Amino acid sequence: MRNKLANLGNGAHALAMQILGNADDAQDAVQDAFERVLRQPESYQPAKGTLKSWFLTIVRNGCIDQLRGRRTTEHQVERLLDAAPPPEQVAMNTERDSGVRAALAELPNEQRQILVLRDYLDLSYNELASVMDIPKGTVMSRLHRARLALKKGLENYDC
Amino acid sequence: MTVEHRGIDDHVGELLSGLVDGELTQQVRQRVELHCESCEQCAEDLQALRQVRERLGKAALSNTRTEQWRETMNDTHTSGVRTAGWLIFIGGLLLAGGAFLLVFLSETSVSIFEKVVFLAIYGGLGLLLYSVLRQRLIERKTDRYKDVEI
């Protein structure tokens, strides 16, 4: 299980960064999720879904919990969830992906999440619905809107 | 079947994403594919969505390494040592406090009033500590992730 979880670390970190907008907080969130999972590995029930979607759900909920734990009001939490990540995320690593990261950073938090979960982490629609706690019937439309928004953003950055 | 082009923002457009993701039923997939064969705009949109998906899929969104996470997980032993450290520290503190209390209460040169004041201060602190510990225990028993909603 440790090996499988370690392989999910990068993807989970990418997701956490989209939610928290900060690499260090994202790292803490993933580490917390690891500790939580390893403390009670028996809480994973394969019949209910894949290890990947289960772990990402824990990471995502942990991130949102972390936002709430900052003693912010509901309004502030919503604002944080909608806020674009800071420049450190946008200016990360290679130049090749800078357009993708910049365009992604301009999207609302929920659109960033659904795009990363599907296109970066390759979750199925069922898994997406489970991780994001949304009806399966709305996954395709939300994802489509997010892709259109990203496409539009990419056009701006590619020019 | 005549399926006129209705633009990328409408129902057909949404199905394009479903097609990109391989999430359509065979019947719907065939219908959308047929439509794309006869509709240049939708074919272009489909291609564009595939490119968006591919670009995002290949992008470097995290600068961490798998080995790093493996090390991080192994580091959970540190948290165990930390817990043990705290337990030993608190245990020692309780023993020292108890011994001091015993000596203090049996001290004849201290008046009963002073003893009562002393007990009130440290008793109050003890109750506060107990309430915090109790709260922490309840939090640990409760699944704090379960009720989180976005």
PDB file of C-alpha atoms in Angstrom:
ATOM      1  CA  MET A   1       0.000   0.000   0.000  1.00  0.00           C
ATOM      2  CA  ARG A   2       2.877   2.382   0.801  1.00  0.00           C
ATOM      3  CA  ASN A   3       4.256   2.059  -2.720  1.00  0.00           C
ATOM      4  CA  LYS A   4       0.879   2.690  -4.284  1.00  0.00           C
ATOM      5  CA  LEU A   5       0.340   5.721  -2.074  1.00  0.00           C
ATOM      6  CA  ALA A   6       3.803   7.068  -2.834  1.00  0.00           C
ATOM      7  CA  ASN A   7       2.967   6.880  -6.525  1.00  0.00           C
ATOM      8  CA  LEU A   8      -0.130   8.962  -5.870  1.00  0.00           C
ATOM      9  CA  GLY A   9       1.848  11.614  -4.008  1.00  0.00           C
ATOM     10  CA  ASN A  10       2.642  13.858  -6.965  1.00  0.00           C
ATOM     11  CA  GLY A  11      -0.914  13.852  -8.274  1.00  0.00           C
ATOM     12  CA  ALA A  12      -2.321  14.461  -4.818  1.00  0.00           C
ATOM     13  CA  HIS A  13       0.105  17.331  -4.370  1.00  0.00           C
ATOM     14  CA  ALA A  14      -0.986  18.841  -7.685  1.00  0.00           C
ATOM     15  CA  LEU A  15      -4.614  18.623  -6.584  1.00  0.00           C
ATOM     16  CA  ALA A  16      -3.861  20.101  -3.154  1.00  0.00           C
ATOM     17  CA  MET A  17      -2.020  22.984  -4.776  1.00  0.00           C
ATOM     18  CA  GLN A  18      -5.065  23.777  -6.869  1.00  0.00           C
ATOM     19  CA  ILE A  19      -7.189  23.988  -3.731  1.00  0.00           C
ATOM     20  CA  LEU A  20      -4.792  25.603  -1.283  1.00  0.00           C
ATOM     21  CA  GLY A  21      -2.785  27.629  -3.779  1.00  0.00           C
ATOM     22  CA  ASN A  22       0.421  27.049  -1.893  1.00  0.00           C
ATOM     23  CA  ALA A  23       3.060  24.349  -2.376  1.00  0.00           C
ATOM     24  CA  ASP A  24       3.993  24.067   1.301  1.00  0.00           C
ATOM     25  CA  ASP A  25       0.417  23.845   2.561  1.00  0.00           C
ATOM     26  CA  ALA A  26      -0.275  21.321  -0.181  1.00  0.00           C
ATOM     27  CA  GLN A  27       2.657  19.225   0.991  1.00  0.00           C
ATOM     28  CA  ASP A  28       1.368  19.327   4.570  1.00  0.00           C
ATOM     29  CA  ALA A  29      -2.090  18.307   3.384  1.00  0.00           C
ATOM     30  CA  VAL A  30      -0.752  15.296   1.481  1.00  0.00           C
ATOM     31  CA  GLN A  31       1.444  14.316   4.404  1.00  0.00           C
ATOM     32  CA  ASP A  32      -1.534  14.536   6.760  1.00  0.00           C
ATOM     33  CA  ALA A  33      -3.491  12.320   4.389  1.00  0.00           C
ATOM     34  CA  PHE A  34      -0.667   9.777   4.331  1.00  0.00           C
ATOM     35  CA  GLU A  35      -0.522   9.714   8.116  1.00  0.00           C
ATOM     36  CA  ARG A  36      -4.273   9.352   8.365  1.00  0.00           C
ATOM     37  CA  VAL A  37      -4.369   6.506   5.854  1.00  0.00           C
ATOM     38  CA  LEU A  38      -1.408   4.654   7.335  1.00  0.00           C
ATOM     39  CA  ARG A  39      -2.868   4.973  10.813  1.00  0.00           C
ATOM     40  CA  GLN A  40      -6.027   3.189   9.714  1.00  0.00           C
ATOM     41  CA  PRO A  41      -5.298   1.369   6.462  1.00  0.00           C
ATOM     42  CA  GLU A  42      -8.240  -0.946   7.115  1.00  0.00           C
ATOM     43  CA  SER A  43     -10.626   1.972   6.564  1.00  0.00           C
ATOM     44  CA  TYR A  44     -10.051   1.568   2.825  1.00  0.00           C
ATOM     45  CA  GLN A  45     -12.767  -0.597   1.334  1.00  0.00           C
ATOM     46  CA  PRO A  46     -11.954  -1.700  -2.225  1.00  0.00           C
ATOM     47  CA  ALA A  47     -15.627  -2.472  -2.856  1.00  0.00           C
ATOM     48  CA  LYS A  48     -16.432   1.234  -2.544  1.00  0.00           C
ATOM     49  CA  GLY A  49     -13.884   2.448  -5.070  1.00  0.00           C
ATOM     50  CA  THR A  50     -10.254   2.552  -6.089  1.00  0.00           C
ATOM     51  CA  LEU A  51      -7.427   3.394  -3.728  1.00  0.00           C
ATOM     52  CA  LYS A  52      -6.679   6.379  -5.931  1.00  0.00           C
ATOM     53  CA  SER A  53     -10.103   7.981  -5.681  1.00  0.00           C
ATOM     54  CA  TRP A  54     -10.333   7.167  -1.971  1.00  0.00           C
ATOM     55  CA  PHE A  55      -6.976   8.744  -1.238  1.00  0.00           C
ATOM     56  CA  LEU A  56      -7.692  11.800  -3.386  1.00  0.00           C
ATOM     57  CA  THR A  57     -11.001  12.260  -1.569  1.00  0.00           C
ATOM     58  CA  ILE A  58      -9.140  12.304   1.735  1.00  0.00           C
ATOM     59  CA  VAL A  59      -6.593  14.782   0.374  1.00  0.00           C
ATOM     60  CA  ARG A  60      -9.286  17.040  -1.083  1.00  0.00           C
ATOM     61  CA  ASN A  61     -11.426  17.004   2.045  1.00  0.00           C
ATOM     62  CA  GLY A  62      -8.341  17.558   4.150  1.00  0.00           C
ATOM     63  CA  CYS A  63      -7.474  20.616   2.061  1.00  0.00           C
ATOM     64  CA  ILE A  64     -10.957  22.056   2.467  1.00  0.00           C
ATOM     65  CA  ASP A  65     -10.837  21.239   6.150  1.00  0.00           C
ATOM     66  CA  GLN A  66      -7.536  23.069   6.338  1.00  0.00           C
ATOM     67  CA  LEU A  67      -9.101  26.126   4.742  1.00  0.00           C
ATOM     68  CA  ARG A  68     -11.912  25.990   7.257  1.00  0.00           C
ATOM     69  CA  GLY A  69      -9.451  25.479  10.079  1.00  0.00           C
ATOM     70  CA  ARG A  70      -7.874  28.819   9.357  1.00  0.00           C
ATOM     71  CA  ARG A  71     -10.722  30.322  11.384  1.00  0.00           C
ATOM     72  CA  THR A  72     -12.109  32.014   8.339  1.00  0.00           C
ATOM     73  CA  THR A  73     -15.732  32.864   7.815  1.00  0.00           C
ATOM     74  CA  GLU A  74     -17.794  30.990   5.252  1.00  0.00           C
ATOM     75  CA  HIS A  75     -17.467  33.953   2.951  1.00  0.00           C
ATOM     76  CA  GLN A  76     -13.710  33.940   3.278  1.00  0.00           C
ATOM     77  CA  VAL A  77     -13.577  30.188   2.645  1.00  0.00           C
ATOM     78  CA  GLU A  78     -15.566  30.684  -0.535  1.00  0.00           C
ATOM     79  CA  ARG A  79     -13.238  33.478  -1.535  1.00  0.00           C
ATOM     80  CA  LEU A  80     -10.210  31.265  -0.883  1.00  0.00           C
ATOM     81  CA  LEU A  81     -11.767  28.451  -2.859  1.00  0.00           C
ATOM     82  CA  ASP A  82     -12.279  30.793  -5.763  1.00  0.00           C
ATOM     83  CA  ALA A  83      -8.947  32.506  -5.500  1.00  0.00           C
ATOM     84  CA  ALA A  84      -6.316  31.830  -8.096  1.00  0.00           C
ATOM     85  CA  PRO A  85      -3.088  30.224  -6.862  1.00  0.00           C
ATOM     86  CA  PRO A  86      -0.195  32.584  -6.160  1.00  0.00           C
ATOM     87  CA  PRO A  87       2.540  33.218  -8.723  1.00  0.00           C
ATOM     88  CA  GLU A  88       4.831  30.575  -7.190  1.00  0.00           C
ATOM     89  CA  GLN A  89       2.603  27.860  -8.582  1.00  0.00           C
ATOM     90  CA  VAL A  90       2.273  29.520 -11.935  1.00  0.00           C
ATOM     91  CA  ALA A  91       5.989  30.080 -12.296  1.00  0.00           C
ATOM     92  CA  MET A  92       6.964  26.534 -11.428  1.00  0.00           C
ATOM     93  CA  ASN A  93       9.357  24.264 -13.280  1.00  0.00           C
ATOM     94  CA  THR A  94       9.621  24.195 -17.029  1.00  0.00           C
ATOM     95  CA  GLU A  95       8.765  26.949 -19.441  1.00  0.00           C
ATOM     96  CA  ARG A  96       6.923  24.450 -21.611  1.00  0.00           C
ATOM     97  CA  ASP A  97       3.927  24.205 -19.316  1.00  0.00           C
ATOM     98  CA  SER A  98       3.819  27.795 -18.171  1.00  0.00           C
ATOM     99  CA  GLY A  99       0.870  28.536 -20.461  1.00  0.00           C
ATOM    100  CA  VAL A 100      -1.120  25.603 -19.088  1.00  0.00           C
ATOM    101  CA  ARG A 101      -0.402  26.530 -15.485  1.00  0.00           C
ATOM    102  CA  ALA A 102      -1.155  30.189 -16.053  1.00  0.00           C
ATOM    103  CA  ALA A 103      -4.424  29.449 -17.858  1.00  0.00           C
ATOM    104  CA  LEU A 104      -5.364  26.937 -15.170  1.00  0.00           C
ATOM    105  CA  ALA A 105      -4.602  29.440 -12.432  1.00  0.00           C
ATOM    106  CA  GLU A 106      -7.161  31.835 -13.838  1.00  0.00           C
ATOM    107  CA  LEU A 107     -10.024  29.368 -13.547  1.00  0.00           C
ATOM    108  CA  PRO A 108     -12.312  29.084 -10.517  1.00  0.00           C
ATOM    109  CA  ASN A 109     -11.118  26.587  -7.921  1.00  0.00           C
ATOM    110  CA  GLU A 110     -13.750  23.984  -8.711  1.00  0.00           C
ATOM    111  CA  GLN A 111     -12.916  24.022 -12.406  1.00  0.00           C
ATOM    112  CA  ARG A 112      -9.222  23.619 -11.616  1.00  0.00           C
ATOM    113  CA  GLN A 113     -10.021  20.649  -9.425  1.00  0.00           C
ATOM    114  CA  ILE A 114     -12.211  18.835 -11.911  1.00  0.00           C
ATOM    115  CA  LEU A 115      -9.698  19.373 -14.713  1.00  0.00           C
ATOM    116  CA  VAL A 116      -6.769  18.147 -12.669  1.00  0.00           C
ATOM    117  CA  LEU A 117      -8.723  15.146 -11.412  1.00  0.00           C
ATOM    118  CA  ARG A 118      -9.781  14.135 -14.920  1.00  0.00           C
ATOM    119  CA  ASP A 119      -7.064  15.241 -17.314  1.00  0.00           C
ATOM    120  CA  TYR A 120      -4.057  15.125 -15.034  1.00  0.00           C
ATOM    121  CA  LEU A 121      -4.986  12.277 -12.713  1.00  0.00           C
ATOM    122  CA  ASP A 122      -7.150  10.382 -15.174  1.00  0.00           C
ATOM    123  CA  LEU A 123     -10.103   9.682 -12.892  1.00  0.00           C
ATOM    124  CA  SER A 124     -13.254   8.226 -14.411  1.00  0.00           C
ATOM    125  CA  TYR A 125     -16.541  10.146 -14.224  1.00  0.00           C
ATOM    126  CA  ASN A 126     -17.704   7.845 -11.436  1.00  0.00           C
ATOM    127  CA  GLU A 127     -14.562   8.544  -9.471  1.00  0.00           C
ATOM    128  CA  LEU A 128     -14.851  12.259 -10.175  1.00  0.00           C
ATOM    129  CA  ALA A 129     -18.377  12.322  -8.813  1.00  0.00           C
ATOM    130  CA  SER A 130     -17.228  10.472  -5.726  1.00  0.00           C
ATOM    131  CA  VAL A 131     -14.144  12.598  -5.043  1.00  0.00           C
ATOM    132  CA  MET A 132     -15.875  15.922  -5.698  1.00  0.00           C
ATOM    133  CA  ASP A 133     -19.095  14.817  -4.052  1.00  0.00           C
ATOM    134  CA  ILE A 134     -21.261  15.848  -6.973  1.00  0.00           C
ATOM    135  CA  PRO A 135     -23.965  13.938  -8.893  1.00  0.00           C
ATOM    136  CA  LYS A 136     -22.519  11.810 -11.661  1.00  0.00           C
ATOM    137  CA  GLY A 137     -24.954  13.388 -14.099  1.00  0.00           C
ATOM    138  CA  THR A 138     -23.324  16.789 -13.705  1.00  0.00           C
ATOM    139  CA  VAL A 139     -19.738  15.643 -14.175  1.00  0.00           C
ATOM    140  CA  MET A 140     -19.719  15.831 -17.976  1.00  0.00           C
ATOM    141  CA  SER A 141     -21.234  19.305 -18.166  1.00  0.00           C
ATOM    142  CA  ARG A 142     -18.996  20.731 -15.444  1.00  0.00           C
ATOM    143  CA  LEU A 143     -15.937  19.172 -17.008  1.00  0.00           C
ATOM    144  CA  HIS A 144     -16.914  20.464 -20.406  1.00  0.00           C
ATOM    145  CA  ARG A 145     -17.373  24.012 -19.132  1.00  0.00           C
ATOM    146  CA  ALA A 146     -14.008  23.786 -17.405  1.00  0.00           C
ATOM    147  CA  ARG A 147     -12.326  22.525 -20.569  1.00  0.00           C
ATOM    148  CA  LEU A 148     -13.863  25.312 -22.617  1.00  0.00           C
ATOM    149  CA  ALA A 149     -12.618  27.836 -20.084  1.00  0.00           C
ATOM    150  CA  LEU A 150      -9.148  26.332 -20.143  1.00  0.00           C
ATOM    151  CA  LYS A 151      -9.171  26.216 -23.925  1.00  0.00           C
ATOM    152  CA  LYS A 152     -10.049  29.902 -24.028  1.00  0.00           C
ATOM    153  CA  GLY A 153      -7.334  30.681 -21.497  1.00  0.00           C
ATOM    154  CA  LEU A 154      -4.769  28.710 -23.443  1.00  0.00           C
ATOM    155  CA  GLU A 155      -5.627  30.640 -26.585  1.00  0.00           C
ATOM    156  CA  ASN A 156      -4.768  33.852 -24.744  1.00  0.00           C
ATOM    157  CA  TYR A 157      -1.456  32.512 -23.494  1.00  0.00           C
ATOM    158  CA  ASP A 158      -0.476  30.874 -26.765  1.00  0.00           C
ATOM    159  CA  CYS A 159      -0.836  34.097 -28.687  1.00  0.00           C
TER     160      CYS A 159
ATOM    161  CA  MET B   1     -30.172  11.109 -39.056  1.00  0.00           C
ATOM    162  CA  THR B   2     -29.711  14.789 -39.476  1.00  0.00           C
ATOM    163  CA  VAL B   3     -27.893  16.400 -36.639  1.00  0.00           C
ATOM    164  CA  GLU B   4     -27.359  20.051 -37.267  1.00  0.00           C
ATOM    165  CA  HIS B   5     -24.417  21.786 -35.658  1.00  0.00           C
ATOM    166  CA  ARG B   6     -25.550  23.510 -32.496  1.00  0.00           C
ATOM    167  CA  GLY B   7     -22.259  24.990 -31.360  1.00  0.00           C
ATOM    168  CA  ILE B   8     -19.785  23.901 -28.709  1.00  0.00           C
ATOM    169  CA  ASP B   9     -21.682  25.435 -25.817  1.00  0.00           C
ATOM    170  CA  ASP B  10     -24.852  23.379 -26.169  1.00  0.00           C
ATOM    171  CA  HIS B  11     -25.779  19.760 -25.457  1.00  0.00           C
ATOM    172  CA  VAL B  12     -23.761  18.332 -28.350  1.00  0.00           C
ATOM    173  CA  GLY B  13     -20.725  20.247 -27.148  1.00  0.00           C
ATOM    174  CA  GLU B  14     -20.984  18.629 -23.760  1.00  0.00           C
ATOM    175  CA  LEU B  15     -21.088  15.234 -25.421  1.00  0.00           C
ATOM    176  CA  LEU B  16     -17.831  16.067 -27.160  1.00  0.00           C
ATOM    177  CA  SER B  17     -16.114  16.013 -23.776  1.00  0.00           C
ATOM    178  CA  GLY B  18     -17.803  12.706 -23.044  1.00  0.00           C
ATOM    179  CA  LEU B  19     -16.427  11.399 -26.322  1.00  0.00           C
ATOM    180  CA  VAL B  20     -12.925  12.659 -25.525  1.00  0.00           C
ATOM    181  CA  ASP B  21     -13.100  10.861 -22.191  1.00  0.00           C
ATOM    182  CA  GLY B  22     -14.589   7.645 -23.568  1.00  0.00           C
ATOM    183  CA  GLU B  23     -17.533   8.001 -21.187  1.00  0.00           C
ATOM    184  CA  LEU B  24     -20.412   7.785 -23.673  1.00  0.00           C
ATOM    185  CA  THR B  25     -22.538   4.758 -24.325  1.00  0.00           C
ATOM    186  CA  GLN B  26     -21.927   3.080 -27.652  1.00  0.00           C
ATOM    187  CA  GLN B  27     -25.121   4.479 -29.125  1.00  0.00           C
ATOM    188  CA  VAL B  28     -24.434   8.065 -28.125  1.00  0.00           C
ATOM    189  CA  ARG B  29     -20.780   7.773 -29.104  1.00  0.00           C
ATOM    190  CA  GLN B  30     -21.752   6.659 -32.608  1.00  0.00           C
ATOM    191  CA  ARG B  31     -24.237   9.522 -32.883  1.00  0.00           C
ATOM    192  CA  VAL B  32     -21.646  12.121 -31.866  1.00  0.00           C
ATOM    193  CA  GLU B  33     -18.997  10.601 -34.133  1.00  0.00           C
ATOM    194  CA  LEU B  34     -21.445  10.646 -37.048  1.00  0.00           C
ATOM    195  CA  HIS B  35     -22.245  14.260 -36.302  1.00  0.00           C
ATOM    196  CA  CYS B  36     -18.574  15.170 -36.219  1.00  0.00           C
ATOM    197  CA  GLU B  37     -18.052  13.535 -39.602  1.00  0.00           C
ATOM    198  CA  SER B  38     -20.602  15.863 -41.135  1.00  0.00           C
ATOM    199  CA  CYS B  39     -19.908  18.949 -39.050  1.00  0.00           C
ATOM    200  CA  GLU B  40     -16.593  20.634 -39.574  1.00  0.00           C
ATOM    201  CA  GLN B  41     -16.994  22.925 -36.578  1.00  0.00           C
ATOM    202  CA  CYS B  42     -17.667  20.093 -34.149  1.00  0.00           C
ATOM    203  CA  ALA B  43     -14.787  18.090 -35.575  1.00  0.00           C
ATOM    204  CA  GLU B  44     -12.506  21.053 -34.910  1.00  0.00           C
ATOM    205  CA  ASP B  45     -13.932  21.499 -31.431  1.00  0.00           C
ATOM    206  CA  LEU B  46     -13.388  17.827 -30.716  1.00  0.00           C
ATOM    207  CA  GLN B  47      -9.791  18.091 -31.841  1.00  0.00           C
ATOM    208  CA  ALA B  48      -9.288  21.193 -29.703  1.00  0.00           C
ATOM    209  CA  LEU B  49     -10.707  19.505 -26.612  1.00  0.00           C
ATOM    210  CA  ARG B  50      -8.434  16.515 -27.172  1.00  0.00           C
ATOM    211  CA  GLN B  51      -5.476  18.861 -27.359  1.00  0.00           C
ATOM    212  CA  VAL B  52      -6.491  20.622 -24.159  1.00  0.00           C
ATOM    213  CA  ARG B  53      -6.766  17.275 -22.397  1.00  0.00           C
ATOM    214  CA  GLU B  54      -3.428  16.123 -23.736  1.00  0.00           C
ATOM    215  CA  ARG B  55      -1.642  19.338 -22.781  1.00  0.00           C
ATOM    216  CA  LEU B  56      -2.971  19.290 -19.250  1.00  0.00           C
ATOM    217  CA  GLY B  57      -2.254  15.592 -18.907  1.00  0.00           C
ATOM    218  CA  LYS B  58       1.383  16.114 -19.803  1.00  0.00           C
ATOM    219  CA  ALA B  59       1.895  19.325 -17.842  1.00  0.00           C
ATOM    220  CA  ALA B  60       4.113  19.379 -14.766  1.00  0.00           C
ATOM    221  CA  LEU B  61       1.726  20.524 -12.060  1.00  0.00           C
ATOM    222  CA  SER B  62       3.728  19.267  -9.105  1.00  0.00           C
ATOM    223  CA  ASN B  63       7.462  19.571  -8.551  1.00  0.00           C
ATOM    224  CA  THR B  64       7.640  16.701  -6.073  1.00  0.00           C
ATOM    225  CA  ARG B  65       9.128  13.238  -6.577  1.00  0.00           C
ATOM    226  CA  THR B  66       7.695   9.819  -5.776  1.00  0.00           C
ATOM    227  CA  GLU B  67      10.794   9.048  -3.665  1.00  0.00           C
ATOM    228  CA  GLN B  68      10.094  12.159  -1.666  1.00  0.00           C
ATOM    229  CA  TRP B  69       6.629  10.908  -0.786  1.00  0.00           C
ATOM    230  CA  ARG B  70       8.010   7.504   0.102  1.00  0.00           C
ATOM    231  CA  GLU B  71      10.428   9.184   2.496  1.00  0.00           C
ATOM    232  CA  THR B  72       7.618  11.340   3.845  1.00  0.00           C
ATOM    233  CA  MET B  73       5.574   8.256   4.616  1.00  0.00           C
ATOM    234  CA  ASN B  74       8.465   6.583   6.345  1.00  0.00           C
ATOM    235  CA  ASP B  75       8.806   9.734   8.367  1.00  0.00           C
ATOM    236  CA  THR B  76       5.519   8.944  10.064  1.00  0.00           C
ATOM    237  CA  HIS B  77       7.662   7.005  12.562  1.00  0.00           C
ATOM    238  CA  THR B  78       8.843  10.395  13.730  1.00  0.00           C
ATOM    239  CA  SER B  79       5.305  11.277  14.723  1.00  0.00           C
ATOM    240  CA  GLY B  80       5.190   8.114  16.844  1.00  0.00           C
ATOM    241  CA  VAL B  81       8.393   9.120  18.609  1.00  0.00           C
ATOM    242  CA  ARG B  82       6.963  12.610  19.063  1.00  0.00           C
ATOM    243  CA  THR B  83       3.817  11.189  20.657  1.00  0.00           C
ATOM    244  CA  ALA B  84       5.909   9.019  22.975  1.00  0.00           C
ATOM    245  CA  GLY B  85       8.005  12.070  23.873  1.00  0.00           C
ATOM    246  CA  TRP B  86       4.920  14.057  24.778  1.00  0.00           C
ATOM    247  CA  LEU B  87       3.539  11.209  26.882  1.00  0.00           C
ATOM    248  CA  ILE B  88       6.798  10.868  28.820  1.00  0.00           C
ATOM    249  CA  PHE B  89       7.002  14.629  29.299  1.00  0.00           C
ATOM    250  CA  ILE B  90       3.416  14.926  30.556  1.00  0.00           C
ATOM    251  CA  GLY B  91       3.828  11.850  32.752  1.00  0.00           C
ATOM    252  CA  GLY B  92       6.970  13.317  34.333  1.00  0.00           C
ATOM    253  CA  LEU B  93       5.225  16.647  34.820  1.00  0.00           C
ATOM    254  CA  LEU B  94       2.296  14.965  36.575  1.00  0.00           C
ATOM    255  CA  LEU B  95       4.598  12.997  38.848  1.00  0.00           C
ATOM    256  CA  ALA B  96       6.618  16.108  39.732  1.00  0.00           C
ATOM    257  CA  GLY B  97       3.417  18.103  40.273  1.00  0.00           C
ATOM    258  CA  GLY B  98       1.956  15.393  42.479  1.00  0.00           C
ATOM    259  CA  ALA B  99       5.115  15.162  44.580  1.00  0.00           C
ATOM    260  CA  PHE B 100       5.255  18.937  44.943  1.00  0.00           C
ATOM    261  CA  LEU B 101       1.577  19.049  45.897  1.00  0.00           C
ATOM    262  CA  LEU B 102       2.092  16.404  48.539  1.00  0.00           C
ATOM    263  CA  VAL B 103       5.005  18.303  50.066  1.00  0.00           C
ATOM    264  CA  PHE B 104       3.142  21.610  49.801  1.00  0.00           C
ATOM    265  CA  LEU B 105      -0.031  20.361  51.456  1.00  0.00           C
ATOM    266  CA  SER B 106       1.832  18.703  54.270  1.00  0.00           C
ATOM    267  CA  GLU B 107       3.851  21.853  54.926  1.00  0.00           C
ATOM    268  CA  THR B 108       2.729  23.257  58.283  1.00  0.00           C
ATOM    269  CA  SER B 109       4.206  26.742  57.768  1.00  0.00           C
ATOM    270  CA  VAL B 110       1.736  27.461  54.921  1.00  0.00           C
ATOM    271  CA  SER B 111      -1.703  28.661  55.961  1.00  0.00           C
ATOM    272  CA  ILE B 112      -4.865  26.866  54.891  1.00  0.00           C
ATOM    273  CA  PHE B 113      -5.981  29.940  52.967  1.00  0.00           C
ATOM    274  CA  GLU B 114      -2.763  29.901  50.899  1.00  0.00           C
ATOM    275  CA  LYS B 115      -3.217  26.211  50.278  1.00  0.00           C
ATOM    276  CA  VAL B 116      -6.790  26.761  49.079  1.00  0.00           C
ATOM    277  CA  VAL B 117      -5.726  29.606  46.743  1.00  0.00           C
ATOM    278  CA  PHE B 118      -2.925  27.487  45.381  1.00  0.00           C
ATOM    279  CA  LEU B 119      -5.252  24.542  44.816  1.00  0.00           C
ATOM    280  CA  ALA B 120      -7.821  26.796  43.137  1.00  0.00           C
ATOM    281  CA  ILE B 121      -5.252  28.151  40.653  1.00  0.00           C
ATOM    282  CA  TYR B 122      -3.767  24.802  39.747  1.00  0.00           C
ATOM    283  CA  GLY B 123      -7.103  23.016  39.954  1.00  0.00           C
ATOM    284  CA  GLY B 124      -8.505  25.513  37.442  1.00  0.00           C
ATOM    285  CA  LEU B 125      -5.543  24.996  35.152  1.00  0.00           C
ATOM    286  CA  GLY B 126      -6.013  21.255  35.460  1.00  0.00           C
ATOM    287  CA  LEU B 127      -9.665  21.535  34.463  1.00  0.00           C
ATOM    288  CA  LEU B 128      -8.749  23.675  31.447  1.00  0.00           C
ATOM    289  CA  LEU B 129      -6.149  21.091  30.396  1.00  0.00           C
ATOM    290  CA  TYR B 130      -8.716  18.331  30.840  1.00  0.00           C
ATOM    291  CA  SER B 131     -11.280  20.154  28.677  1.00  0.00           C
ATOM    292  CA  VAL B 132      -8.729  20.679  25.896  1.00  0.00           C
ATOM    293  CA  LEU B 133      -7.611  17.055  26.001  1.00  0.00           C
ATOM    294  CA  ARG B 134     -11.220  15.880  25.979  1.00  0.00           C
ATOM    295  CA  GLN B 135     -11.976  18.068  22.966  1.00  0.00           C
ATOM    296  CA  ARG B 136      -8.950  16.707  21.136  1.00  0.00           C
ATOM    297  CA  LEU B 137      -9.980  13.133  21.861  1.00  0.00           C
ATOM    298  CA  ILE B 138     -13.486  13.783  20.560  1.00  0.00           C
ATOM    299  CA  GLU B 139     -12.035  15.353  17.405  1.00  0.00           C
ATOM    300  CA  ARG B 140      -9.837  12.335  16.827  1.00  0.00           C
ATOM    301  CA  LYS B 141     -12.703   9.926  17.260  1.00  0.00           C
ATOM    302  CA  THR B 142     -14.924  11.910  14.909  1.00  0.00           C
ATOM    303  CA  ASP B 143     -14.180  11.708  11.205  1.00  0.00           C
ATOM    304  CA  ARG B 144     -13.438  15.339  10.556  1.00  0.00           C
ATOM    305  CA  TYR B 145     -13.246  14.771   6.816  1.00  0.00           C
ATOM    306  CA  LYS B 146     -16.683  13.217   6.568  1.00  0.00           C
ATOM    307  CA  ASP B 147     -18.753  16.322   7.046  1.00  0.00           C
ATOM    308  CA  VAL B 148     -16.652  18.705   5.026  1.00  0.00           C
ATOM    309  CA  GLU B 149     -18.600  20.153   2.143  1.00  0.00           C
ATOM    310  CA  ILE B 150     -17.432  22.489  -0.525  1.00  0.00           C
TER     311      ILE B 150
END
